[in-house]
């Protein structure tokens, strides 16, 4: 329930009230309420009440008069409370608010307008006998009014003249011409459903009934043509020339030519990013696209949009364009692909030109103001308006110094919807020989309208109305699209951080500067081109870029910023997010818990809350500490190389940078290697390494001392083994020899017996044998 705790009636201290209309004003975050109050003696009156949604504060802004003021033939009347009134009661029905020019309308059987919601002007051109049904705003300086009787009225914001469009003489002329052209958008029996603006054009949604068949159509309401036809019907006169009378028309426009010159390139101010994407070349005799080539083109465009949406790299590329990664590895083969296409040898009979898919930064301005512009802190927008005056509108007056400066009766006025935010300067230069005047217009931001915000978010909406005095509703220019109103321009202005600006880590210049200052650079053992390493004992000098994605500009960030380590881990997969308390302990120079991860090389300022160091491009230099209670202290190495750590670093300029409205936020990973070990872990590793080394030395000495004995023992053992093998072989061989010899002996014994028997037969007598002694 709003307001909190009490109702609106209780807040404004009345007994009976009702809210007839409510408008939410997003820029100020408050509600505008049209409250109907039942007073004494059943008298009703109305008040405009403002309610702040943040502070819960409710205030009465304006009390609407009971009766319609007596304007006495004036176009408008400033309501001060001293004017006379008619007997017609004011019956408010609703309100309309334009957030760009802060113009508030209160409407009913009258029309009140105000730029500050407190001081109102009564527009007397609108008849008090009619009652307004609803208002339609184009937010480009045009307002259409629909009455209860389906009449259409038109108001050019910034002026006080209200024009009747339907029914009118101009409408009758226009309908007659449409009937002559046999237009299908008109019928004898038609009913207007609603009225609306689209692309600054006024349209009707009509129900047409023709031959008992109904249909709904969208029909343009040509406001400029209707106003021109009305001028022709009202501003003519008959002039006698000789014996005949001629018809002449009076042109009340104060100028004949109005042109805009010296407009700056639009992309810097409109923040529109544009791409060039031509269809591929079809290598067919007919030259017509096929389903395959169209599907390929659709895929290329989709991939281009995907690259645009995904391009948010914390590390700045050498060329900060989304299409650079697409073609950077294929540029060297561009001539080869062109050669294939020239000889009709491309794959699929389709040739894709790499230069046909790129970002465009050189869009030239046209001859009209952009749809909207964005201004950062202290920036300005400058252009000129060239006017050729109708008739003689220059004169000279004597000054005190006896000079006769030229003065123009043609005036150019600017209406600022928020003068506290925008400063406007108009300088005039007269060309008397051309009967013309050149007005230089400069719109500048005053540098204190906005705090800080994310790029493209929470912008302050304001606008500038540029008016040539006396031209409202009187000046028209014929164009290809038909007549266009001249002399009144509205330029919406968004103040804050423009879209498409981002902060990036300038890794290229950071590496170059660190190598220059530290006299060396040690990269990691395993090189990563996307994330180079920095050594722990080297002073770290970070640099950052401001990349403008709309214009392609890239420059060093020269503002102040706060750098904090918000997370970290020994590898990319194990990064821990730190809590607010841990972030303070690990980054604050006032920490006394021995937990700092880093410190600045030089003395720097600190933030307003004395929590963190404020750095800039002039106070560079970070020394890594990794004290005892920090997460990077005593990191365990996973190999023979020194430990490494990945820091998740946050960089922000919020609250410390006064050079821009942008609240830049950058989070990136920083790879640090060569971290030292703690004394305890170093001693343990030293003892383990020494023990292993001594063990190896002792083992070597023992091996050297026992080598001869071991060799001798091995020889003896080998000899014994050899003897065993030899004896075993001998035993086996001798056993086989005995078997063979026994068999031989058996056979020899048998033969010997037979031979013996033979010998016995032939043996002489014993006594006949003569024995000879051995000598």
XYZ file of C-alpha atoms in Angstrom:
775
model
C 0.000 0.000 0.000
C 1.260 3.436 -0.942
C 1.797 5.692 0.899
C 2.991 3.639 3.844
C 0.950 3.573 7.055
C -1.410 6.385 5.954
C -3.665 6.946 2.943
C -3.390 9.859 0.538
C -6.451 11.498 2.076
C -4.884 11.351 5.528
C -1.595 12.726 4.250
C -3.243 15.768 2.633
C -5.577 16.083 5.650
C -8.960 15.682 3.975
C -11.806 13.330 4.771
C -13.013 12.212 1.338
C -10.790 11.988 -1.760
C -10.125 9.756 -4.729
C -7.201 9.291 -7.106
C -8.409 9.861 -10.671
C -5.042 9.550 -12.448
C -1.481 8.522 -11.665
C 1.802 8.887 -13.593
C 5.083 7.242 -12.689
C 8.137 9.433 -13.299
C 11.008 6.977 -13.601
C 13.819 9.526 -13.576
C 12.841 10.983 -10.207
C 11.284 7.760 -8.878
C 8.066 9.398 -7.772
C 4.366 9.402 -8.630
C 2.238 12.281 -9.855
C -1.347 11.893 -8.650
C -4.488 13.706 -9.764
C -6.588 13.744 -6.614
C -10.281 14.671 -6.512
C -11.306 16.079 -3.127
C -14.819 16.344 -1.766
C -14.987 19.634 0.104
C -17.649 21.322 2.169
C -21.138 21.823 0.763
C -20.469 19.034 -1.783
C -17.978 21.201 -3.633
C -15.250 19.342 -5.519
C -11.773 20.532 -6.310
C -8.653 18.888 -7.689
C -4.997 18.834 -6.657
C -1.769 17.556 -8.219
C 0.108 15.569 -5.583
C 3.657 14.231 -5.718
C 4.662 11.086 -3.832
C 8.302 10.049 -3.472
C 8.622 6.265 -3.521
C 12.004 6.316 -1.772
C 11.449 8.748 1.096
C 7.678 8.143 1.402
C 7.168 11.893 1.242
C 3.911 13.288 -0.158
C 3.517 16.920 -1.189
C 0.786 19.027 -2.834
C 2.202 20.616 -5.993
C -0.731 22.476 -7.444
C -4.398 23.169 -6.791
C -6.367 23.328 -10.039
C -8.645 26.368 -10.338
C -12.336 25.765 -9.998
C -13.281 27.660 -13.159
C -11.700 28.131 -16.578
C -9.708 31.390 -16.835
C -10.873 34.182 -19.090
C -8.104 34.483 -21.706
C -9.803 37.377 -23.561
C -8.603 36.366 -27.036
C -5.057 35.405 -26.011
C -3.325 32.233 -27.200
C -2.214 31.385 -23.682
C -2.481 32.696 -20.159
C -0.062 32.251 -17.262
C -2.059 31.294 -14.206
C -0.887 33.426 -11.282
C -4.059 33.569 -9.230
C -4.850 37.169 -10.151
C -6.651 36.476 -13.448
C -10.393 36.559 -13.966
C -12.411 33.398 -14.586
C -15.395 32.370 -16.625
C -18.446 30.541 -15.366
C -17.302 27.236 -16.946
C -16.107 24.736 -14.397
C -12.767 23.001 -14.861
C -13.283 19.247 -15.025
C -9.858 17.484 -15.024
C -9.850 13.970 -16.452
C -6.214 13.005 -16.739
C -2.572 13.939 -17.060
C 0.223 13.364 -19.557
C 3.955 13.619 -18.889
C 6.921 13.751 -21.280
C 10.084 12.567 -19.464
C 12.390 14.202 -22.023
C 11.262 17.812 -21.770
C 9.484 17.361 -18.401
C 6.319 18.842 -19.843
C 3.204 18.008 -17.823
C -0.290 18.342 -19.287
C -3.499 18.368 -17.282
C -6.470 17.866 -19.529
C -10.250 17.727 -19.417
C -12.432 20.446 -20.889
C -9.258 22.549 -20.853
C -5.518 22.137 -21.407
C -2.862 23.186 -18.893
C 0.875 22.704 -19.417
C 3.836 23.121 -17.099
C 7.593 22.519 -17.216
C 8.053 22.225 -13.437
C 4.678 20.727 -12.335
C 3.999 23.810 -10.215
C 3.562 26.792 -12.576
C 0.969 26.210 -15.288
C -0.007 27.896 -18.537
C -3.567 27.795 -19.842
C -3.801 27.136 -23.604
C -6.724 29.244 -24.723
C -6.938 27.909 -28.299
C -8.622 24.741 -27.145
C -12.379 25.413 -26.840
C -13.842 24.993 -23.382
C -17.011 23.473 -24.833
C -15.122 20.292 -25.771
C -13.815 17.582 -23.492
C -10.573 15.705 -24.104
C -10.773 11.924 -24.282
C -7.041 11.140 -24.352
C -3.658 12.551 -25.388
C -1.024 10.919 -27.602
C 2.626 11.964 -27.293
C 5.356 11.279 -29.842
C 8.128 12.221 -27.362
C 9.671 14.138 -30.260
C 7.854 17.427 -29.689
C 4.390 16.535 -31.036
C 1.148 15.946 -29.149
C -2.172 14.804 -30.606
C -5.465 15.337 -28.797
C -8.658 13.307 -29.226
C -11.900 14.694 -27.862
C -15.040 12.915 -26.758
C -16.613 13.811 -30.109
C -13.678 12.137 -31.977
C -12.148 15.441 -33.036
C -8.378 15.505 -33.559
C -6.304 18.469 -32.424
C -2.577 19.021 -32.708
C -0.088 20.807 -30.438
C 3.556 21.484 -31.198
C 5.353 21.298 -27.844
C 7.148 24.471 -26.947
C 4.451 26.592 -28.534
C 1.018 27.589 -27.309
C -1.017 27.264 -30.502
C -3.438 24.339 -30.790
C -4.507 23.329 -34.332
C -7.668 21.515 -35.293
C -6.936 18.704 -37.755
C -10.267 16.895 -37.995
C -12.791 18.043 -38.977
C -11.272 21.027 -40.764
C -10.995 22.627 -44.193
C -7.601 21.069 -44.641
C -9.049 17.616 -43.916
C -11.779 18.161 -46.514
C -9.208 19.038 -49.155
C -7.091 16.030 -48.240
C -10.082 13.628 -48.348
C -11.161 14.987 -51.715
C -7.726 14.296 -53.126
C -7.711 10.782 -51.656
C -11.100 10.025 -53.200
C -9.834 11.238 -56.556
C -6.904 8.806 -56.208
C -9.384 6.050 -55.252
C -7.521 5.299 -52.053
C -8.444 2.007 -50.340
C -7.764 3.505 -46.895
C -10.888 5.613 -46.951
C -14.565 4.681 -46.992
C -17.854 6.539 -46.664
C -18.604 4.706 -43.435
C -15.598 4.639 -41.065
C -14.898 4.747 -37.345
C -11.639 5.618 -35.592
C -10.524 2.972 -33.121
C -7.495 4.795 -31.720
C -4.766 7.286 -32.522
C -1.031 6.645 -32.023
C 2.471 7.726 -33.002
C 4.957 5.474 -34.757
C 8.402 6.677 -35.877
C 7.351 10.293 -35.288
C 4.357 9.883 -37.617
C 0.739 10.103 -36.510
C -1.487 7.144 -37.451
C -5.133 6.239 -37.109
C -6.397 2.725 -36.537
C -9.640 2.797 -38.530
C -12.585 0.443 -38.930
C -13.874 0.729 -42.489
C -17.283 -0.559 -43.566
C -17.728 -0.888 -47.314
C -20.481 -2.955 -48.959
C -21.306 -4.500 -45.600
C -17.771 -5.759 -45.261
C -15.695 -4.401 -42.417
C -11.942 -4.275 -42.020
C -9.355 -2.564 -39.824
C -6.565 -0.511 -41.416
C -3.671 1.661 -40.231
C -3.866 5.079 -41.847
C -1.417 7.946 -41.816
C -2.579 11.325 -40.594
C -0.590 13.847 -42.704
C -0.269 16.627 -40.137
C 1.994 18.814 -42.271
C -0.294 18.579 -45.318
C -3.374 19.422 -43.282
C -1.682 22.481 -41.786
C -0.517 23.603 -45.230
C -4.031 23.249 -46.667
C -5.427 25.287 -43.797
C -2.890 28.040 -44.414
C -3.800 28.151 -48.091
C -7.487 28.463 -47.242
C -6.993 31.210 -44.654
C -4.041 33.263 -45.924
C -4.882 34.393 -49.411
C -5.839 37.708 -50.873
C -6.962 39.096 -54.219
C -4.635 41.554 -55.879
C -5.618 43.835 -58.761
C -3.077 43.761 -61.534
C -4.156 45.888 -64.476
C -7.547 44.829 -65.708
C -7.667 41.488 -63.929
C -7.515 40.171 -60.389
C -4.905 37.646 -59.281
C -4.943 35.283 -56.354
C -1.951 35.557 -54.039
C -0.975 33.718 -50.866
C 0.736 35.238 -47.887
C 3.694 33.254 -46.512
C 4.245 34.026 -42.848
C 7.319 31.812 -42.437
C 10.230 34.061 -41.378
C 12.796 32.214 -43.525
C 13.015 30.584 -46.931
C 15.818 28.077 -46.348
C 16.814 26.200 -43.218
C 19.712 23.765 -43.296
C 21.824 22.015 -40.698
C 25.594 22.155 -41.180
C 28.777 20.955 -39.442
C 27.108 18.019 -37.781
C 29.659 15.735 -36.047
C 29.989 12.066 -36.928
C 26.923 10.433 -35.423
C 28.382 7.270 -33.887
C 30.212 9.098 -31.110
C 26.903 10.531 -29.888
C 24.220 8.074 -31.004
C 26.289 5.077 -29.750
C 25.010 2.858 -32.545
C 27.311 0.005 -33.545
C 27.152 -0.823 -37.241
C 28.415 -3.822 -39.198
C 29.004 -4.404 -42.876
C 27.663 -7.799 -43.968
C 27.315 -8.373 -47.697
C 25.934 -11.642 -49.102
C 28.519 -14.084 -50.491
C 29.328 -14.072 -54.172
C 27.598 -16.819 -56.142
C 29.852 -18.454 -58.753
C 27.088 -19.599 -61.043
C 26.397 -18.553 -64.643
C 22.974 -17.251 -63.646
C 24.312 -15.288 -60.686
C 21.173 -16.040 -58.642
C 21.379 -17.151 -55.045
C 20.465 -20.705 -54.148
C 19.147 -22.175 -50.928
C 22.679 -23.152 -49.958
C 24.091 -19.658 -50.493
C 21.197 -18.035 -48.619
C 21.588 -20.497 -45.747
C 25.307 -19.728 -45.694
C 24.606 -15.994 -45.607
C 22.116 -16.451 -42.789
C 24.694 -18.431 -40.831
C 27.335 -15.762 -41.371
C 25.028 -13.003 -40.155
C 23.999 -15.080 -37.148
C 27.634 -15.760 -36.285
C 28.424 -12.061 -36.639
C 25.644 -11.182 -34.190
C 26.874 -13.906 -31.846
C 30.396 -12.463 -31.906
C 28.955 -9.029 -31.161
C 26.974 -10.266 -28.160
C 29.816 -12.373 -26.738
C 32.617 -9.833 -27.127
C 33.395 -8.932 -23.533
C 37.004 -9.954 -22.989
C 38.784 -8.656 -19.869
C 42.132 -8.833 -21.695
C 42.268 -6.232 -24.455
C 43.003 -7.525 -27.941
C 45.430 -5.658 -30.190
C 42.375 -4.826 -32.306
C 39.283 -4.504 -30.130
C 36.756 -5.606 -32.699
C 34.580 -8.683 -32.535
C 35.382 -9.721 -36.130
C 39.149 -9.601 -35.593
C 39.269 -13.085 -34.055
C 37.119 -14.361 -36.895
C 39.543 -13.633 -39.716
C 42.920 -13.042 -38.042
C 44.264 -16.523 -38.880
C 42.900 -16.494 -42.442
C 44.079 -13.101 -43.676
C 47.267 -14.591 -45.053
C 45.225 -16.862 -47.328
C 42.914 -14.120 -48.590
C 44.675 -13.803 -51.942
C 44.518 -17.568 -52.426
C 40.759 -17.652 -51.863
C 40.355 -14.729 -54.245
C 42.386 -16.627 -56.845
C 40.079 -19.635 -56.492
C 37.013 -17.406 -56.839
C 38.475 -15.701 -59.917
C 38.848 -19.104 -61.555
C 35.423 -20.312 -60.384
C 37.030 -22.972 -58.204
C 35.651 -21.998 -54.786
C 34.126 -24.713 -52.659
C 30.368 -24.917 -53.072
C 30.497 -22.316 -55.884
C 30.338 -19.584 -53.252
C 33.024 -17.017 -52.412
C 33.100 -15.238 -49.049
C 35.013 -11.970 -48.979
C 36.535 -11.399 -45.552
C 36.338 -7.625 -45.898
C 32.573 -7.863 -46.383
C 32.086 -8.756 -42.707
C 33.482 -6.020 -40.561
C 32.550 -3.207 -38.249
C 31.915 0.289 -39.611
C 33.322 3.318 -37.814
C 33.229 6.007 -40.502
C 29.501 6.730 -40.798
C 29.037 10.275 -42.065
C 26.365 12.628 -40.722
C 23.259 13.468 -42.676
C 21.425 16.762 -42.812
C 19.242 16.334 -39.770
C 19.726 15.919 -36.054
C 20.148 12.382 -34.742
C 17.300 10.625 -33.011
C 19.067 11.016 -29.656
C 22.531 11.796 -28.306
C 24.499 10.688 -25.241
C 26.740 13.043 -23.277
C 29.408 11.958 -20.826
C 30.860 14.178 -18.146
C 32.015 17.491 -19.574
C 31.398 16.546 -23.218
C 29.625 18.760 -25.742
C 27.693 18.529 -29.005
C 28.155 21.302 -31.581
C 26.465 22.032 -34.913
C 25.242 24.989 -36.932
C 21.939 26.139 -38.443
C 21.926 28.120 -41.678
C 18.880 30.335 -42.299
C 18.107 32.431 -45.345
C 15.859 35.272 -44.263
C 12.655 36.211 -46.052
C 12.781 39.856 -47.109
C 15.082 42.357 -45.443
C 15.550 41.396 -41.828
C 18.917 42.973 -41.046
C 19.485 46.410 -39.648
C 22.276 48.324 -37.952
C 22.070 50.396 -34.810
C 24.487 52.954 -33.441
C 26.403 51.772 -30.408
C 28.182 53.841 -27.767
C 31.532 53.261 -29.451
C 30.204 54.740 -32.755
C 29.959 51.364 -34.444
C 27.069 50.021 -36.462
C 26.842 46.256 -35.845
C 24.362 44.291 -37.891
C 21.398 42.869 -36.069
C 18.953 40.284 -37.339
C 15.267 40.344 -36.708
C 15.357 36.564 -37.103
C 15.742 34.914 -33.731
C 16.751 31.403 -32.660
C 15.693 30.221 -29.240
C 16.615 27.177 -27.166
C 14.435 25.654 -24.478
C 16.325 23.463 -22.028
C 14.193 21.029 -20.117
C 16.852 20.738 -17.403
C 19.043 23.878 -17.246
C 20.867 22.529 -14.209
C 22.368 19.748 -16.341
C 22.933 21.260 -19.788
C 24.573 24.499 -20.796
C 23.711 25.948 -24.215
C 25.539 28.633 -26.193
C 24.313 30.182 -29.461
C 26.584 32.343 -31.595
C 25.334 34.205 -34.642
C 27.217 35.098 -37.803
C 25.486 37.241 -40.436
C 26.110 36.993 -44.198
C 24.543 40.216 -45.455
C 25.450 39.537 -49.087
C 23.465 36.293 -48.948
C 20.712 37.671 -46.717
C 21.435 34.774 -44.381
C 22.509 34.024 -40.850
C 24.541 31.157 -39.401
C 23.837 30.104 -35.826
C 26.414 27.970 -34.017
C 24.791 25.891 -31.282
C 26.851 24.211 -28.564
C 25.291 21.912 -25.989
C 27.531 21.019 -23.040
C 27.186 18.924 -19.941
C 27.710 20.825 -16.689
C 29.612 17.894 -15.081
C 27.501 17.573 -11.930
C 24.138 16.276 -13.143
C 24.874 12.585 -12.645
C 26.816 10.520 -10.136
C 28.223 7.352 -11.698
C 26.535 4.478 -13.443
C 27.113 1.386 -15.520
C 27.526 1.951 -19.234
C 24.112 2.623 -20.803
C 22.122 2.327 -17.548
C 20.337 4.799 -15.244
C 20.765 7.721 -17.631
C 19.243 11.129 -17.015
C 16.680 11.945 -19.694
C 16.501 15.509 -20.874
C 16.028 17.396 -24.143
C 16.660 20.624 -26.013
C 13.997 22.407 -28.037
C 15.393 24.560 -30.868
C 12.919 27.080 -32.208
C 13.072 29.721 -34.887
C 10.942 32.539 -33.580
C 7.614 32.764 -35.418
C 7.965 29.491 -37.324
C 5.749 27.160 -35.278
C 3.118 25.701 -37.596
C 4.007 28.097 -40.418
C 7.147 26.712 -42.103
C 7.267 23.596 -44.267
C 9.772 21.953 -46.571
C 8.875 19.723 -49.497
C 10.807 16.443 -49.444
C 10.589 13.107 -51.227
C 8.487 11.753 -48.348
C 6.183 14.776 -48.526
C 6.085 18.095 -46.671
C 8.073 18.315 -43.446
C 7.678 20.898 -40.718
C 10.617 23.249 -40.199
C 11.712 25.710 -37.574
C 11.150 23.478 -34.552
C 13.648 20.788 -33.589
C 13.730 18.573 -30.569
C 16.878 16.718 -29.559
C 16.581 14.162 -26.727
C 19.756 14.077 -24.621
C 20.829 11.252 -22.316
C 23.325 12.280 -19.658
C 25.463 9.621 -17.998
C 27.767 6.834 -19.048
C 27.187 6.232 -22.786
C 26.562 2.675 -24.007
C 29.434 0.759 -25.559
C 32.263 1.964 -23.283
C 34.235 -0.627 -21.324
C 37.366 -1.017 -19.256
C 39.891 -3.670 -20.318
C 43.264 -4.889 -19.068
C 45.945 -3.624 -21.474
C 48.090 -6.755 -21.459
C 50.218 -5.648 -24.435
C 51.474 -2.411 -22.892
C 51.621 -3.955 -19.413
C 54.086 -6.605 -20.617
C 56.159 -4.017 -22.455
C 56.301 -1.627 -19.495
C 57.033 -4.376 -16.969
C 59.894 -5.674 -19.108
C 61.288 -2.138 -19.345
C 61.048 -1.346 -15.636
C 62.145 -4.708 -14.245
C 64.896 -5.128 -16.877
C 63.656 -8.656 -17.553
C 60.536 -10.732 -17.933
C 60.042 -14.323 -16.839
C 57.061 -16.094 -18.321
C 55.648 -19.373 -17.070
C 57.170 -22.695 -18.047
C 53.960 -23.573 -19.845
C 53.264 -20.447 -21.897
C 49.645 -19.303 -22.323
C 49.262 -16.620 -24.990
C 45.837 -15.607 -23.692
C 47.041 -15.179 -20.094
C 50.763 -14.359 -19.726
C 52.444 -14.819 -16.349
C 54.131 -12.340 -14.047
C 56.873 -13.184 -11.564
C 56.216 -12.813 -7.868
C 59.396 -10.901 -7.052
C 58.972 -8.404 -9.909
C 57.101 -5.169 -9.371
C 53.774 -5.370 -11.182
C 52.758 -2.305 -13.237
C 49.163 -2.682 -14.512
C 47.684 -0.582 -17.310
C 44.084 -0.379 -18.485
C 42.266 0.744 -21.605
C 38.974 2.510 -22.235
C 37.521 0.868 -25.315
C 34.766 2.612 -27.241
C 32.887 -0.093 -29.114
C 30.848 2.422 -31.117
C 33.678 4.541 -32.544
C 36.569 2.076 -32.365
C 38.639 4.458 -30.237
C 40.932 3.012 -27.612
C 42.969 5.008 -25.132
C 44.745 4.574 -21.846
C 42.598 4.951 -18.757
C 43.974 8.012 -16.952
C 41.496 8.148 -14.090
C 41.739 6.850 -10.542
C 40.689 3.356 -9.552
C 40.631 0.849 -6.717
C 42.266 -2.539 -7.262
C 41.238 -5.473 -5.086
C 41.920 -9.199 -5.079
C 38.489 -10.775 -4.681
C 39.357 -14.414 -5.259
C 42.114 -16.818 -6.058
C 43.408 -20.350 -6.144
C 46.400 -22.501 -7.112
C 44.786 -23.291 -10.479
C 41.965 -22.043 -12.653
C 39.586 -24.823 -11.599
C 39.936 -24.154 -7.855
C 39.417 -20.392 -7.581
C 37.671 -19.369 -4.375
C 35.543 -16.250 -4.016
C 36.507 -14.224 -0.939
C 34.004 -12.732 1.479
C 33.794 -9.016 2.248
C 35.771 -9.481 5.440
C 38.461 -11.456 3.636
C 38.641 -8.864 0.827
C 39.271 -6.184 3.426
C 41.989 -8.199 5.189
C 43.739 -9.197 1.975
C 43.711 -5.729 0.333
C 43.408 -2.961 2.913
C 46.637 -1.135 3.817
C 45.208 -0.670 7.332
C 44.962 -4.400 7.982
C 46.905 -5.555 11.022
C 46.212 -9.284 10.838
C 49.267 -10.028 8.682
C 47.006 -11.037 5.772
C 47.971 -8.658 2.975
C 48.387 -10.116 -0.499
C 49.916 -7.002 -2.050
C 50.921 -3.438 -1.354
C 51.703 -0.379 -3.429
C 55.245 0.519 -4.324
C 54.691 4.213 -3.670
C 52.505 6.059 -1.190
C 48.976 6.451 -2.535
C 45.710 7.978 -1.404
C 43.040 5.901 0.256
C 39.279 5.832 -0.228
C 36.897 7.946 1.814
C 36.228 5.066 4.174
C 40.003 4.548 4.543
C 39.653 0.954 3.418
C 41.607 0.598 0.174
C 44.347 2.299 -1.798
C 43.423 4.594 -4.670
C 45.636 4.073 -7.700
C 46.080 5.848 -11.009
C 48.266 5.651 -14.102
C 50.757 7.937 -12.344
C 50.985 5.988 -9.074
C 51.787 2.577 -10.458
C 53.660 -0.310 -8.939
C 52.401 -3.300 -6.968
C 54.586 -5.501 -4.814
C 53.319 -8.968 -3.986
C 53.528 -9.924 -0.303
C 51.437 -13.035 0.392
C 51.847 -12.689 4.146
C 51.357 -15.486 6.622
C 47.560 -15.330 6.876
C 46.924 -14.710 3.190
C 45.585 -17.479 0.921
C 48.650 -17.414 -1.333
C 51.065 -17.963 1.579
C 52.976 -21.243 1.539
C 51.446 -22.538 -1.673
C 52.229 -26.207 -2.215
C 54.145 -26.812 -5.457
C 52.782 -29.519 -7.720
C 55.997 -30.095 -9.625
C 59.698 -29.325 -9.445
C 58.963 -25.746 -10.488
C 58.131 -22.898 -8.122
C 54.489 -22.546 -6.944
C 52.036 -20.412 -8.916
C 48.750 -18.735 -8.040
C 45.770 -17.288 -9.935
C 44.402 -14.055 -8.489
C 40.904 -12.861 -9.336
C 41.367 -9.094 -9.525
C 38.609 -6.463 -9.426
C 39.201 -2.944 -10.746
C 36.645 -0.182 -10.189
C 36.656 3.595 -10.416
C 33.429 4.083 -8.475
C 33.634 6.913 -5.984
C 37.282 7.726 -6.709
C 37.275 8.991 -10.320
C 35.891 12.414 -11.152
C 36.727 12.425 -14.863
C 33.719 10.476 -16.127
C 30.165 9.463 -15.331
C 31.033 5.830 -16.102
C 31.228 3.315 -13.308
C 33.783 0.959 -14.807
C 33.900 -2.551 -13.376
C 36.519 -5.051 -14.534
C 37.244 -8.528 -13.168
C 40.068 -10.580 -14.637
C 42.445 -13.407 -13.717
C 46.114 -12.666 -13.054
C 48.641 -15.520 -13.212
C 51.563 -15.111 -10.786
C 54.375 -17.651 -10.632
C 57.572 -17.999 -8.596
C 55.828 -17.725 -5.219
C 58.198 -18.319 -2.283
C 57.729 -21.138 0.210
C 57.345 -20.607 3.928
C 60.401 -21.052 6.169
C 58.945 -24.165 7.738
C 58.066 -25.786 4.423
C 61.404 -24.727 2.964
C 63.214 -26.315 5.921
C 61.182 -29.509 5.565
C 61.865 -29.658 1.837
C 65.541 -28.929 2.549
C 65.739 -31.712 5.134
C 63.975 -34.158 2.848
C 66.163 -33.188 -0.082
C 69.303 -33.402 2.095
C 68.251 -36.779 3.448
C 67.615 -38.110 -0.003
C 70.914 -36.707 -1.226
C 72.869 -38.113 1.728
C 71.170 -41.455 1.314
C 72.157 -41.520 -2.314
C 75.755 -40.545 -1.433
C 76.009 -43.162 1.275
C 74.523 -45.741 -1.019
C 77.085 -44.786 -3.635
C 79.961 -45.036 -1.164
C 78.765 -48.403 0.063
C 78.418 -49.525 -3.468
C 81.966 -48.379 -4.290
C 83.444 -50.073 -1.183
C 81.667 -53.348 -1.639
C 82.175 -53.491 -5.361
C 85.480 -55.504 -5.272
C 84.157 -57.923 -2.643
C 80.945 -58.235 -4.538
C 82.903 -58.818 -7.753
C 85.036 -61.467 -6.028
C 82.003 -63.086 -4.503
C 80.305 -63.024 -7.847
C 83.355 -64.626 -9.461
C 83.502 -67.339 -6.805
C 79.825 -67.906 -7.082
C 80.118 -68.004 -10.824
C 83.044 -70.487 -10.594
C 81.118 -72.697 -8.268
C 78.109 -72.608 -10.453
C 80.330 -73.416 -13.404
C 81.939 -76.314 -11.528
C 78.573 -77.634 -10.523
C 77.400 -77.460 -14.073
C 80.684 -79.095 -15.282
C 80.575 -81.865 -12.692
C 76.970 -82.532 -13.470
C 77.878 -82.796 -17.125
C 80.812 -85.055 -16.310
C 78.671 -87.285 -14.166
C 76.132 -87.636 -16.878
C 78.853 -88.312 -19.472
C 80.696 -90.851 -17.279
C 77.494 -92.730 -16.547
C 76.772 -93.145 -20.219
C 80.412 -94.210 -20.792
C 80.169 -96.979 -18.162
C 77.076 -98.415 -19.760
C 78.807 -98.436 -23.094
C 81.988 -99.955 -21.660
C 80.099 -102.753 -19.825
C 78.405 -103.700 -23.013
C 81.750 -103.728 -24.751
C 83.292 -105.813 -21.967
C 80.511 -108.392 -22.213
C 81.011 -108.674 -25.879
C 84.790 -108.843 -25.474
C 84.542 -111.478 -22.784
C 82.475 -113.664 -24.996
C 84.904 -113.249 -27.860
C 87.806 -113.711 -25.528
C 86.368 -116.942 -24.294
C 86.038 -118.237 -27.754
C 89.482 -117.100 -28.624
C 90.777 -118.520 -25.410
C 89.331 -121.811 -26.278
C 91.066 -121.671 -29.602
C 94.303 -120.760 -27.942
C 93.914 -123.562 -25.503
C 93.727 -125.972 -28.284
C 96.857 -124.634 -29.885
C 98.802 -124.143 -26.593
C 102.121 -126.140 -26.455
C 103.124 -128.236 -23.688
C 104.236 -126.392 -20.595
C 107.528 -128.087 -20.328
C 108.368 -127.044 -23.856
C 108.106 -123.369 -23.273
C 111.338 -121.508 -22.792
C 111.173 -118.580 -20.409
C 113.576 -115.717 -20.864
C 114.545 -113.596 -17.940
C 113.892 -109.851 -18.049
C 116.925 -107.729 -18.092
